[in-house]
Coordinates of N, CA and C and ligand atoms in Angstrom, one line a residue:
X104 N 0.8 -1.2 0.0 CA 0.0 0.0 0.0 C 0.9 1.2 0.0
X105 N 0.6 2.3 -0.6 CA 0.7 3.5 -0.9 C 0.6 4.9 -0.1
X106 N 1.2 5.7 0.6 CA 0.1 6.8 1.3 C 1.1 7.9 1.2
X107 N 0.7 8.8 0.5 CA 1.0 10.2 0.6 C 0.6 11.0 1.3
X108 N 1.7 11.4 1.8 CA 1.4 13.2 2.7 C 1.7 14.1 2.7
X109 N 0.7 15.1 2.5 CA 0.7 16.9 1.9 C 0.6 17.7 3.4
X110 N 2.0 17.9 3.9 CA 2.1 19.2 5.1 C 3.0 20.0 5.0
X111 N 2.4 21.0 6.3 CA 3.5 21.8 6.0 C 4.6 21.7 6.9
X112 N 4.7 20.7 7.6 CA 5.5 19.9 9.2 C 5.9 18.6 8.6
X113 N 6.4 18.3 7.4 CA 7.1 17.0 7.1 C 7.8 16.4 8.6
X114 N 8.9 17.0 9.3 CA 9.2 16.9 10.3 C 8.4 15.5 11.3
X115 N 7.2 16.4 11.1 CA 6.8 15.7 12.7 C 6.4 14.0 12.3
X116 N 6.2 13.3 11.1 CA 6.2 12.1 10.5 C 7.7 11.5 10.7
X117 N 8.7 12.3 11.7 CA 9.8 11.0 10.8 C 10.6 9.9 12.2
X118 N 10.1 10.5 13.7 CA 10.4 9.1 14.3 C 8.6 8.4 14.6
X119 N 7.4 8.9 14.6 CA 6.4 7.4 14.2 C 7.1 6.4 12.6
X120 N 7.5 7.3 12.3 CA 7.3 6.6 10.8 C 8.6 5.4 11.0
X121 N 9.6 5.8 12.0 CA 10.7 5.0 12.2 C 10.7 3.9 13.4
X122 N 9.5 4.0 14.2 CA 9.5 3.7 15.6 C 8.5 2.5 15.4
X123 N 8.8 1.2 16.2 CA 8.1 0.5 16.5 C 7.6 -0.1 15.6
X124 N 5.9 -0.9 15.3 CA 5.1 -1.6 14.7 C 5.0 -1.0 13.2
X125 N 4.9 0.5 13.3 CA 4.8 1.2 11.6 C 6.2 1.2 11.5
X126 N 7.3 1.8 12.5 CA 8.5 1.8 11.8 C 9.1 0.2 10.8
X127 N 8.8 -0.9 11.5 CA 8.7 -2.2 10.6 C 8.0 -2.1 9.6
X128 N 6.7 -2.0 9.4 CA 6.1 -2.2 8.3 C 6.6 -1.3 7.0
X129 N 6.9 -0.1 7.8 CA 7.7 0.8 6.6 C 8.8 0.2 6.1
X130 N 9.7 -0.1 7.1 CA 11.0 -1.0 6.8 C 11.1 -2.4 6.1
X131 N 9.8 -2.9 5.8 CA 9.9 -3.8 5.6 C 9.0 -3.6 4.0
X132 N 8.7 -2.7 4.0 CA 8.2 -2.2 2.3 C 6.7 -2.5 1.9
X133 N 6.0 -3.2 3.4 CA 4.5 -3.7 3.6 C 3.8 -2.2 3.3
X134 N 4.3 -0.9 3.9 CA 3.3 0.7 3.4 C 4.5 1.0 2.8
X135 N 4.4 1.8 1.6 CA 5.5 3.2 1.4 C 4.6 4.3 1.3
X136 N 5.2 5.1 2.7 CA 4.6 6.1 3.2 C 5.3 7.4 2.5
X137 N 5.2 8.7 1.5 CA 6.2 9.6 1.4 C 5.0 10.9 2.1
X138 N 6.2 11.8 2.6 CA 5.8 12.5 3.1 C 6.5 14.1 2.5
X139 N 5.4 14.6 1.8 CA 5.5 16.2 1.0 C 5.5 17.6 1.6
X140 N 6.5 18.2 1.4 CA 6.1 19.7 2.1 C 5.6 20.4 1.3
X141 N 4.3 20.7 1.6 CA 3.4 21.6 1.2 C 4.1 22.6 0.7
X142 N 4.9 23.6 1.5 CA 5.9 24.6 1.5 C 6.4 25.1 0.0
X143 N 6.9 23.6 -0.5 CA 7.6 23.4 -1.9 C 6.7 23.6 -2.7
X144 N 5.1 24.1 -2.6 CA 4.4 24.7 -3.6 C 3.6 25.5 -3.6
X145 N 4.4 26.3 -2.7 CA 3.8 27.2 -2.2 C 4.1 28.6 -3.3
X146 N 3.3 29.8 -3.2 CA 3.9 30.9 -4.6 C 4.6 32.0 -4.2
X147 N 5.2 31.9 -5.3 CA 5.9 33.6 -5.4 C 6.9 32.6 -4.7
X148 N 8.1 33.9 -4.4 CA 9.5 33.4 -4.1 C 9.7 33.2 -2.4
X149 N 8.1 34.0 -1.7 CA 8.1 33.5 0.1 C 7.9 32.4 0.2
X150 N 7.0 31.8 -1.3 CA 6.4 30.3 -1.0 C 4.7 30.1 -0.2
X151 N 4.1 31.3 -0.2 CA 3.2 31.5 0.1 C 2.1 30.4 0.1
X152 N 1.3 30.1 1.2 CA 0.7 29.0 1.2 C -0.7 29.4 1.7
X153 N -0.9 30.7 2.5 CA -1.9 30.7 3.3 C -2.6 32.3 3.0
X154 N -3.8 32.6 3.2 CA -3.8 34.2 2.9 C -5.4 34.2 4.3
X155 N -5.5 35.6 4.8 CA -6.8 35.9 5.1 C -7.8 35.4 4.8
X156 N -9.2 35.2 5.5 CA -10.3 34.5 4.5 C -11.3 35.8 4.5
X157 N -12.0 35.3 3.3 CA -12.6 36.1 2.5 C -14.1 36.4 4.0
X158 N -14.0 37.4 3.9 CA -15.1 37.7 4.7 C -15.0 38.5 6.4
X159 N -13.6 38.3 6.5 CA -13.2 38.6 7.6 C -13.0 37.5 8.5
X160 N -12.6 37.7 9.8 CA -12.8 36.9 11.2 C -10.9 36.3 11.3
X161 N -11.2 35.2 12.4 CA -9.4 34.8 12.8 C -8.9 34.4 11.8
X162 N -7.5 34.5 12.0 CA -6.2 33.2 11.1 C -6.4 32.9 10.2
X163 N -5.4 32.6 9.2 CA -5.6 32.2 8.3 C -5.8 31.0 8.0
X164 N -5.8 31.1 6.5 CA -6.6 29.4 6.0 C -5.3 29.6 4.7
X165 N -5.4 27.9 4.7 CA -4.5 27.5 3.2 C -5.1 27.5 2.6
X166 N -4.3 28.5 1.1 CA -5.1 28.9 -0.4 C -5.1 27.5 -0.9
X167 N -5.9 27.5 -2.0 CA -6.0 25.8 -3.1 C -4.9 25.4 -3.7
X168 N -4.4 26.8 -4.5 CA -3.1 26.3 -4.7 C -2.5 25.3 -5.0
X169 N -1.7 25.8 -4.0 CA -0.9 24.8 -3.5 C -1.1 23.7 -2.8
X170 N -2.3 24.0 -2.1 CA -2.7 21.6 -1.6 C -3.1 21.3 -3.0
X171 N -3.6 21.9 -4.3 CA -3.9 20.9 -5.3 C -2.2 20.7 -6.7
X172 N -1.9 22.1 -6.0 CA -0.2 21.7 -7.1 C 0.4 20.2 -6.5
X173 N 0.3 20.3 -4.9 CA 1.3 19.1 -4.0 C 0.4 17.9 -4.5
X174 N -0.8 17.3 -4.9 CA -1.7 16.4 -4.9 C -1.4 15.8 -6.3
X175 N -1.4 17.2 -7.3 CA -1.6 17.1 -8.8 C -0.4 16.3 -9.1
X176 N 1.1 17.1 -8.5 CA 2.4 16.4 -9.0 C 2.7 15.2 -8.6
X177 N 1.5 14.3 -7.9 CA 2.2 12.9 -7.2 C 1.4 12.1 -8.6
X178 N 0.8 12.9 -9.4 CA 0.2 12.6 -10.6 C -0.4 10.6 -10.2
X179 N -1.2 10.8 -9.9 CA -2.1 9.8 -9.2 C -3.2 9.7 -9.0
X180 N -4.1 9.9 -10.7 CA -5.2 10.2 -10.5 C -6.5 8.9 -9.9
X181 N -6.0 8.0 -9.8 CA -6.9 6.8 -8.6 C -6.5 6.8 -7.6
X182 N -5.8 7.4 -6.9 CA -5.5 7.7 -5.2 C -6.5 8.1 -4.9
X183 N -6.9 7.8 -3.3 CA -8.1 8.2 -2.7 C -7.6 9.2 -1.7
X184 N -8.2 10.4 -2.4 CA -7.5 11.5 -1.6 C -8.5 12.1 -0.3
X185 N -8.1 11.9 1.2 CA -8.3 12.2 2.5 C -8.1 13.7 3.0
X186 N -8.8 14.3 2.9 CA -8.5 15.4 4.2 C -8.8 15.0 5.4
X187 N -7.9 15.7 5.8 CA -8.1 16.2 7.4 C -8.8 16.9 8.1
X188 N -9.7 16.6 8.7 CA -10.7 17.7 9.3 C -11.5 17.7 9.7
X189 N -11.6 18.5 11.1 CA -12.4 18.2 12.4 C -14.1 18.2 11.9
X190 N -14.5 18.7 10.8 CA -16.3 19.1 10.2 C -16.0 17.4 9.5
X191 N -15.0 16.6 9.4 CA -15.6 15.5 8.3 C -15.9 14.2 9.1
X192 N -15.9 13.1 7.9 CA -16.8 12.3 9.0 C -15.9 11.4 9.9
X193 N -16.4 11.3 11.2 CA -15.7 10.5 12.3 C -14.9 9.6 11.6
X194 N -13.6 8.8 12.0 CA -13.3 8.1 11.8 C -13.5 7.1 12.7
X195 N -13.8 5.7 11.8 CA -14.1 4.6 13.0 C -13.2 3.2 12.4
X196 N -13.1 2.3 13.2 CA -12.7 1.1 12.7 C -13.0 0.4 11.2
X197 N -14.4 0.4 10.9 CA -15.2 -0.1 9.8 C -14.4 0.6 8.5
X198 N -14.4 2.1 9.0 CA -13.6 3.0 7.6 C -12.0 2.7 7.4
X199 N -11.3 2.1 8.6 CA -10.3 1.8 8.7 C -9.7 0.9 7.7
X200 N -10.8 -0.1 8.1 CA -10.8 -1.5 7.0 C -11.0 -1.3 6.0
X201 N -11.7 -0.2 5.3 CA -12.1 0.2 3.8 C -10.9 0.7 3.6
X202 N -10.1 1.8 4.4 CA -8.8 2.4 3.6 C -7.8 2.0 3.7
X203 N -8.0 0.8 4.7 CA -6.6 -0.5 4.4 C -6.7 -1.2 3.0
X204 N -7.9 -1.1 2.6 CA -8.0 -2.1 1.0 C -7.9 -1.5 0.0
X205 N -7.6 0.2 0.8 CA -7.3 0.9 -1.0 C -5.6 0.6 -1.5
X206 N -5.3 0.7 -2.2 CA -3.9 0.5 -3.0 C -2.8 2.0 -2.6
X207 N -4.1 3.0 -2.5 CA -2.9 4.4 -2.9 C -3.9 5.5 -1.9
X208 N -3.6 6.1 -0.7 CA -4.2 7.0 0.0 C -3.2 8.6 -0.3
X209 N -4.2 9.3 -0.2 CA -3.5 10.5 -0.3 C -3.9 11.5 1.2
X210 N -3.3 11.7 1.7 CA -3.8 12.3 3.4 C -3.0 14.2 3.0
X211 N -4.1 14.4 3.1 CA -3.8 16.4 3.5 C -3.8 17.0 4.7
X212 N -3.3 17.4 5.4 CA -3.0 18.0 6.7 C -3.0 19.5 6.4
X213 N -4.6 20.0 7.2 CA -4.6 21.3 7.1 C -3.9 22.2 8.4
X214 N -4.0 23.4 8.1 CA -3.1 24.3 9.1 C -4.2 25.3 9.7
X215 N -3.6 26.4 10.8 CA -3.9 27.3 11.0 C -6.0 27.6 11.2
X216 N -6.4 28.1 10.5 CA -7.8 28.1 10.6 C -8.5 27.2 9.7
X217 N -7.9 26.6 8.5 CA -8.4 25.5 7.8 C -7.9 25.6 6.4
X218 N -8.9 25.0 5.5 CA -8.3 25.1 4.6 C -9.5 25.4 3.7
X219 N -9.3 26.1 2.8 CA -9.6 26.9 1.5 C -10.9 25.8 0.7
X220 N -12.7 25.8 0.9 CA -13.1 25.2 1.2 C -12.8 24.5 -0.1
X221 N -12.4 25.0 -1.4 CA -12.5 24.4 -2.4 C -11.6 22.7 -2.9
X222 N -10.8 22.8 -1.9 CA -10.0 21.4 -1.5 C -11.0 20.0 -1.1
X223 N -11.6 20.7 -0.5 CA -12.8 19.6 -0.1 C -14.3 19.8 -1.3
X224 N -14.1 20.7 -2.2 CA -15.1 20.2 -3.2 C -14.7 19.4 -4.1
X225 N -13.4 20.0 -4.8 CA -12.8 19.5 -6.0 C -11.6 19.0 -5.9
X226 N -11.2 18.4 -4.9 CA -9.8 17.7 -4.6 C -9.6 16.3 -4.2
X227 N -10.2 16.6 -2.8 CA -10.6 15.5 -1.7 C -11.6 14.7 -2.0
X228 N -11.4 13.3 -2.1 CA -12.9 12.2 -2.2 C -13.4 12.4 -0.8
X229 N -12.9 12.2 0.3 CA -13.8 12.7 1.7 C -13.0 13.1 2.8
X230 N -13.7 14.1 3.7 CA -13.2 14.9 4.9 C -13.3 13.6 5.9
X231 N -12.1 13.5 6.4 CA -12.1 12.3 7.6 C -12.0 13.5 9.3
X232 N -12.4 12.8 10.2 CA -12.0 13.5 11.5 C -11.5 12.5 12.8
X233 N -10.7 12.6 13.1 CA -10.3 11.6 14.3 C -11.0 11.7 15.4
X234 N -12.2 12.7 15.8 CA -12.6 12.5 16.7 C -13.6 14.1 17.2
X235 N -14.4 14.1 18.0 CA -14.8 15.6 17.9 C -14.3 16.5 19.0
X236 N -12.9 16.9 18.1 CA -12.2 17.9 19.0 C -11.1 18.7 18.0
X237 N -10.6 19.7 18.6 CA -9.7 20.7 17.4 C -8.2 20.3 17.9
X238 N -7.5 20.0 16.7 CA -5.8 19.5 17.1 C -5.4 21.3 16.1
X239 N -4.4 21.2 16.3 CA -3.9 22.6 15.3 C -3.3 22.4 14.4
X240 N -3.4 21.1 13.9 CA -3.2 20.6 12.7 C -3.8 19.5 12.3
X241 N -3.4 18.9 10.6 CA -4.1 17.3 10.7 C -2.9 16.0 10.6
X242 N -1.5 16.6 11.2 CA -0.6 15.7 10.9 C -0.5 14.7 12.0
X243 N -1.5 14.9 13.4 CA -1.6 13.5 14.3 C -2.4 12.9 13.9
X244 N -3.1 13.6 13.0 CA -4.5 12.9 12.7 C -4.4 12.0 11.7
X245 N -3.5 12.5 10.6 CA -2.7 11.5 9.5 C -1.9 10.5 10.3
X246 N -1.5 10.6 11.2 CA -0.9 9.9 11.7 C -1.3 8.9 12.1
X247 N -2.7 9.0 13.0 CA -4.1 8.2 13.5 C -3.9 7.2 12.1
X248 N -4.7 7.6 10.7 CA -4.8 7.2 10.1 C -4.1 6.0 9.5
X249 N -2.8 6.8 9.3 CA -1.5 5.8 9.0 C -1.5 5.0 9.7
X250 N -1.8 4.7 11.0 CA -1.3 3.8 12.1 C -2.2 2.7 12.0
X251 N -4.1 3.0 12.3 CA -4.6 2.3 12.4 C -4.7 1.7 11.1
X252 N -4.7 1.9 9.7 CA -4.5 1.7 8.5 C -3.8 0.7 8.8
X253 N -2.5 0.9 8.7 CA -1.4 0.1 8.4 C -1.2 -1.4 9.2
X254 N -2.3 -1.4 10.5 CA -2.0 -2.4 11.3 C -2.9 -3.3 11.0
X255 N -4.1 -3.0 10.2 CA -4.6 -3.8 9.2 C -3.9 -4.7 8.4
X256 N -3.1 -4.2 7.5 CA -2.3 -4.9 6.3 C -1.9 -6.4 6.8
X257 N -2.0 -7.0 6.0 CA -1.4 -8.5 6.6 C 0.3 -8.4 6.4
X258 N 0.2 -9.2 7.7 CA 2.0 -9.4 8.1 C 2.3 -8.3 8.6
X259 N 1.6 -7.4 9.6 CA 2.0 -6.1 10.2 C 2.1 -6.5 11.3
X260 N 0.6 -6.8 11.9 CA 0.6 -7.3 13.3 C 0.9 -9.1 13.8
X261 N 1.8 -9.4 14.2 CA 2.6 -10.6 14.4 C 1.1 -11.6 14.3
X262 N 0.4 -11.8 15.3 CA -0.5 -12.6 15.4 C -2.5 -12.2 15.0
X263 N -2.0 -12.7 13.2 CA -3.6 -11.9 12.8 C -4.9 -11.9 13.9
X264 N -5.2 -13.2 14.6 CA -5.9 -13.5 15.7 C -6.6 -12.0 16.3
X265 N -5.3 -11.5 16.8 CA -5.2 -10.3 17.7 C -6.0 -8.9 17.2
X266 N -6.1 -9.2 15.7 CA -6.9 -7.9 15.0 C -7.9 -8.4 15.1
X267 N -8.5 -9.7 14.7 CA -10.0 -9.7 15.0 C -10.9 -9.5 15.8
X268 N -10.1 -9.8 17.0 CA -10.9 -10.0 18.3 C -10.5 -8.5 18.8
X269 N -9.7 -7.4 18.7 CA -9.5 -6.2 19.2 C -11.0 -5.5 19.3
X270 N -11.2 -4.4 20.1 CA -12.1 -3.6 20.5 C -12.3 -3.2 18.9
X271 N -13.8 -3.1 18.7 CA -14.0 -2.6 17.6 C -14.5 -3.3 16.3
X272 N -13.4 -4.6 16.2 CA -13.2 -5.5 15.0 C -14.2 -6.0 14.5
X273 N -15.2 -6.6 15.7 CA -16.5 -6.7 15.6 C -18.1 -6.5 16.4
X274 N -17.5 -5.0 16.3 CA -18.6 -4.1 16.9 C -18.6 -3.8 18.8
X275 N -18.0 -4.5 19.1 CA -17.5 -4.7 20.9 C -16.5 -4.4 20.9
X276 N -16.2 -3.7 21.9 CA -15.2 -3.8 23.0 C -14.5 -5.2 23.5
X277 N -13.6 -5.0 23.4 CA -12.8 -6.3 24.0 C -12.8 -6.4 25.0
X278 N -12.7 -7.8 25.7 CA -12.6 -8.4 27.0 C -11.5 -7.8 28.0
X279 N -11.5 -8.0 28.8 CA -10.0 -7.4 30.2 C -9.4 -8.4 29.9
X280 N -7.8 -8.1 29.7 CA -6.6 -8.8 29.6 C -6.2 -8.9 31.2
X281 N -5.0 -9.7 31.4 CA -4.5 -10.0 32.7 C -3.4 -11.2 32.5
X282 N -2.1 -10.3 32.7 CA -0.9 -11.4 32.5 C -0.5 -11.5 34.0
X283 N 0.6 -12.4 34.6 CA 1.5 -12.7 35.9 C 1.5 -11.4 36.5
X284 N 1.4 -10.8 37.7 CA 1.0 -12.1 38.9 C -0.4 -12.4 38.9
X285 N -0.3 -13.6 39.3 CA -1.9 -13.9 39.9 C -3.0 -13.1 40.5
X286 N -2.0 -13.1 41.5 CA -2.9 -11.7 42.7 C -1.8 -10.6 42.5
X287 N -2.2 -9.6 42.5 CA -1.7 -8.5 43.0 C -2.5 -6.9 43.8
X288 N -1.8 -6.5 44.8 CA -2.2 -5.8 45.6 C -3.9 -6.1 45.9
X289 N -3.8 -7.4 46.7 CA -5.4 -7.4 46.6 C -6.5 -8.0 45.4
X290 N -6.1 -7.5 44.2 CA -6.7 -8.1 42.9 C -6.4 -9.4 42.0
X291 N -7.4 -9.8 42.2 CA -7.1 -11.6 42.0 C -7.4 -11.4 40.5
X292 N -6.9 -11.9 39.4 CA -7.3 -12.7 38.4 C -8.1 -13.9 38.2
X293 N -9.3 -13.5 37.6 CA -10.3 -14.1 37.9 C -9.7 -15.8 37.3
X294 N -10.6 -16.4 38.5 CA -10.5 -18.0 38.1 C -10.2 -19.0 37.2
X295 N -11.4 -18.3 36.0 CA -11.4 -19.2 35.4 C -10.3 -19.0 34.5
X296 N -9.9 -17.7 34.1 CA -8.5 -18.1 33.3 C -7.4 -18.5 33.8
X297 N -7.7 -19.2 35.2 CA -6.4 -20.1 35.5 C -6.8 -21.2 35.0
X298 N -8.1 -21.2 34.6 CA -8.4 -23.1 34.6 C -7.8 -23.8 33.4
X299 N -7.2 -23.2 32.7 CA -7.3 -24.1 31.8 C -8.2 -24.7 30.7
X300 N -9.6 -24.3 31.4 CA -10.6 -24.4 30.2 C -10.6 -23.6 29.4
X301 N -10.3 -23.6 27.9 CA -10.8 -22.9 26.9 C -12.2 -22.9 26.5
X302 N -12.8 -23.5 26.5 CA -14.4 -23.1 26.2 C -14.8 -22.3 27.2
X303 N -14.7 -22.4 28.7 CA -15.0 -22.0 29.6 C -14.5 -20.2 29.2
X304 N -13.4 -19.7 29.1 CA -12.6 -19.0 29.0 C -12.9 -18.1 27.7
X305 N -13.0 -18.7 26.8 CA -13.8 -18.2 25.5 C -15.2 -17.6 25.9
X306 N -16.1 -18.4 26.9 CA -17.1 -18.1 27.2 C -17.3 -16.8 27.7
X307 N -16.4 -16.7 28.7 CA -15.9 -15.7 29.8 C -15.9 -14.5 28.9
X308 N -14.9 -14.4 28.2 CA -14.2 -13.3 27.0 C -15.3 -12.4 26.2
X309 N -16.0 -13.7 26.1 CA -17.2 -13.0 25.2 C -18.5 -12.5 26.1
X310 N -18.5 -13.0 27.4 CA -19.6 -12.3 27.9 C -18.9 -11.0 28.4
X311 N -17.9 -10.9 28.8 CA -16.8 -9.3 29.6 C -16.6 -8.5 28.4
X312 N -16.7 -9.0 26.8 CA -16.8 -8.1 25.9 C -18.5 -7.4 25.7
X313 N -19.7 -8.4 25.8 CA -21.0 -7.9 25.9 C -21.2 -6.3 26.8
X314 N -20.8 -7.3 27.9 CA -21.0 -6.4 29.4 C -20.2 -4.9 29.3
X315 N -19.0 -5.2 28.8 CA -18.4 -3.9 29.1 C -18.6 -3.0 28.2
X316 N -19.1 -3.4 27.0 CA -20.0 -2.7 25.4 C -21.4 -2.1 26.1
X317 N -21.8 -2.7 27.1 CA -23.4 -2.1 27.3 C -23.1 -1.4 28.0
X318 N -21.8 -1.4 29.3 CA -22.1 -0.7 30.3 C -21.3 0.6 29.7
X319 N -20.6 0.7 28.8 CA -19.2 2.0 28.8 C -19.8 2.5 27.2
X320 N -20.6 1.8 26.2 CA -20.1 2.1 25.0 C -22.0 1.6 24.4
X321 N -22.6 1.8 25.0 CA -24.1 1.0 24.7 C -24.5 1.6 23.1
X322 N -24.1 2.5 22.4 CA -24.0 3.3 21.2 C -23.5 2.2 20.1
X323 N -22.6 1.9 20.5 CA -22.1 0.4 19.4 C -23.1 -0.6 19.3
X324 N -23.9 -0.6 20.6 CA -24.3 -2.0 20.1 C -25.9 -1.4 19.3
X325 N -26.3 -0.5 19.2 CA -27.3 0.4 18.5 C -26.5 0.6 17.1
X326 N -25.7 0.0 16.9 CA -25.1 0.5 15.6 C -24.6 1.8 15.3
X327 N -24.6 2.8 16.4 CA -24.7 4.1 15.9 C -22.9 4.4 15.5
X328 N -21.8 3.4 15.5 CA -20.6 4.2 15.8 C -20.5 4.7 14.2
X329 N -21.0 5.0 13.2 CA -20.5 5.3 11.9 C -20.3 4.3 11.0
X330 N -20.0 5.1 10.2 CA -20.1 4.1 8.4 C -18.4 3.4 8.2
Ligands
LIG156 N1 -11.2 26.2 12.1 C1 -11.4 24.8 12.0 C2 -12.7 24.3 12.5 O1 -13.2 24.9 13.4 O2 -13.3 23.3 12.0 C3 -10.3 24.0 12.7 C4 -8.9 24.1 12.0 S1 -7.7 23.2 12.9 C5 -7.0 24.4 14.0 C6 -6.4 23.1 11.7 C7 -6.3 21.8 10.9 O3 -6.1 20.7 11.9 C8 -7.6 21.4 10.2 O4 -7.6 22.0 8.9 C9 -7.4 19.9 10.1 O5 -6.5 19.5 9.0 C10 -6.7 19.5 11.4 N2 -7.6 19.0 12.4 C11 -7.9 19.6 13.6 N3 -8.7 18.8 14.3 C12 -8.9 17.7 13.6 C13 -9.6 16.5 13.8 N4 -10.4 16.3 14.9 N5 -9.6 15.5 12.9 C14 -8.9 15.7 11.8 N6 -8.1 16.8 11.5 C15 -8.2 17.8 12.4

């Protein structure tokens, strides 16, 4: 898989991109991730990227410009191009799995007060949002993306098993984990996963995934978490 990225902070992609579970999968040639400075298309000889918005009010916003010069030159016209942005739609697990099966993602990371709405008419296939809150950029949020994306791919995560059953995978919350000691401070690890019974234990898993879906997250099991 493929994923481009349009910022103006190349920088802050380069120890995730080297670190850990994605820094392998990058290393190992399973994502090639490049990461573009906006900057480099920006106009005139300051490199201008950003102006006033029309109408008055705060900060500025990035002109079209140059997010569509940086998009245009990866000349990639079946890439599924992603914005960034707190008004688009949630991101959830389900969408995750759809943009792990694209071949070629293109992720834009807006700045300052946003970006120039015409990016998201005639640029972007769709406005993604990590969640409903304002970051001052969308490069953790590409990041979000990258991460949970990529851990999808097969041969990323050591033991496929572990993706299925994760919070989310299928519609629940995962069960409570518990490794050595036994007891600590008072808190026992419950019984039956000492026993040895796996049916029992399976049993268990799956009712502590029900329970803790109704009691923390009752919205999932209504279907409501998104498309
Ligand atoms: N004025 C915008 C608004 O109220 O919707 C917020 C702009 S924000 C400070 C700057 C950039 O950060 C956005 O263009 C977007 O790329 C990114 N961003 C901020 N919050 C985000 C979120 N929850 N999900 C995805 N991207 C986000």
């Amino acid at each position: 898989m493929r994923i481009d990225v349009v910022t103006l902070f190349p920088e802050l992609f380069d120890a995730p991109l080297r670190t850990s579970l994605l820094g392998r999968a990058v290393a190992a040639g399973v994502v090639d991730v490049r990461v573009h400075d906006l900057r480099l298309y920006g106009l005139g000889r300051h490199r201008v990227v950003d102006d006033a918005p029309y109408g008055g009010g705060a900060g500025m916003v990035l002109r079209p410009e140059p997010v569509f010069a940086a998009v245009e030159a990866l000349d990639a016209p079946e890439a599924h191009v992603v914005l960034l942005s707190p008004r688009g739609r949630r991101l959830v697990q389900r969408r995750c799995e759809a943009l792990a099966a694209m071949a070629h993602l293109v992720l834009v990371c807006g700045r300052y007060e946003g970006v120039d709405e015409r990016v998201a008419l005639g640029l972007a296939d769709e406005e993604l949002s990590i969640g409903d809150y304002v970051l001052a950029g969308g490069e953790v949020a590409a990041l979000v993306v990258i991460e949970a994306v990529t851990r999808l791919l097969p041969g990323v995560v050591g033991n496929p098993g572990s993706v299925r059953t994760e919070s989310h995978a299928g519609g629940l919350l995962e069960h409570p984990h518990y490794t050595r000691p036994a007891e600590f401070r008072g808190m026992r690890v419950p019984d039956v996963l000492l026993s040895g019974d796996h049916e029992a234990i399976a049993r268990w898993r799956a009712e502590q995934a029900r329970r803790t879906t109704e009691r923390r997250r009752p919205d999932l099991l209504q279907g409501d978490a998104g498309p």
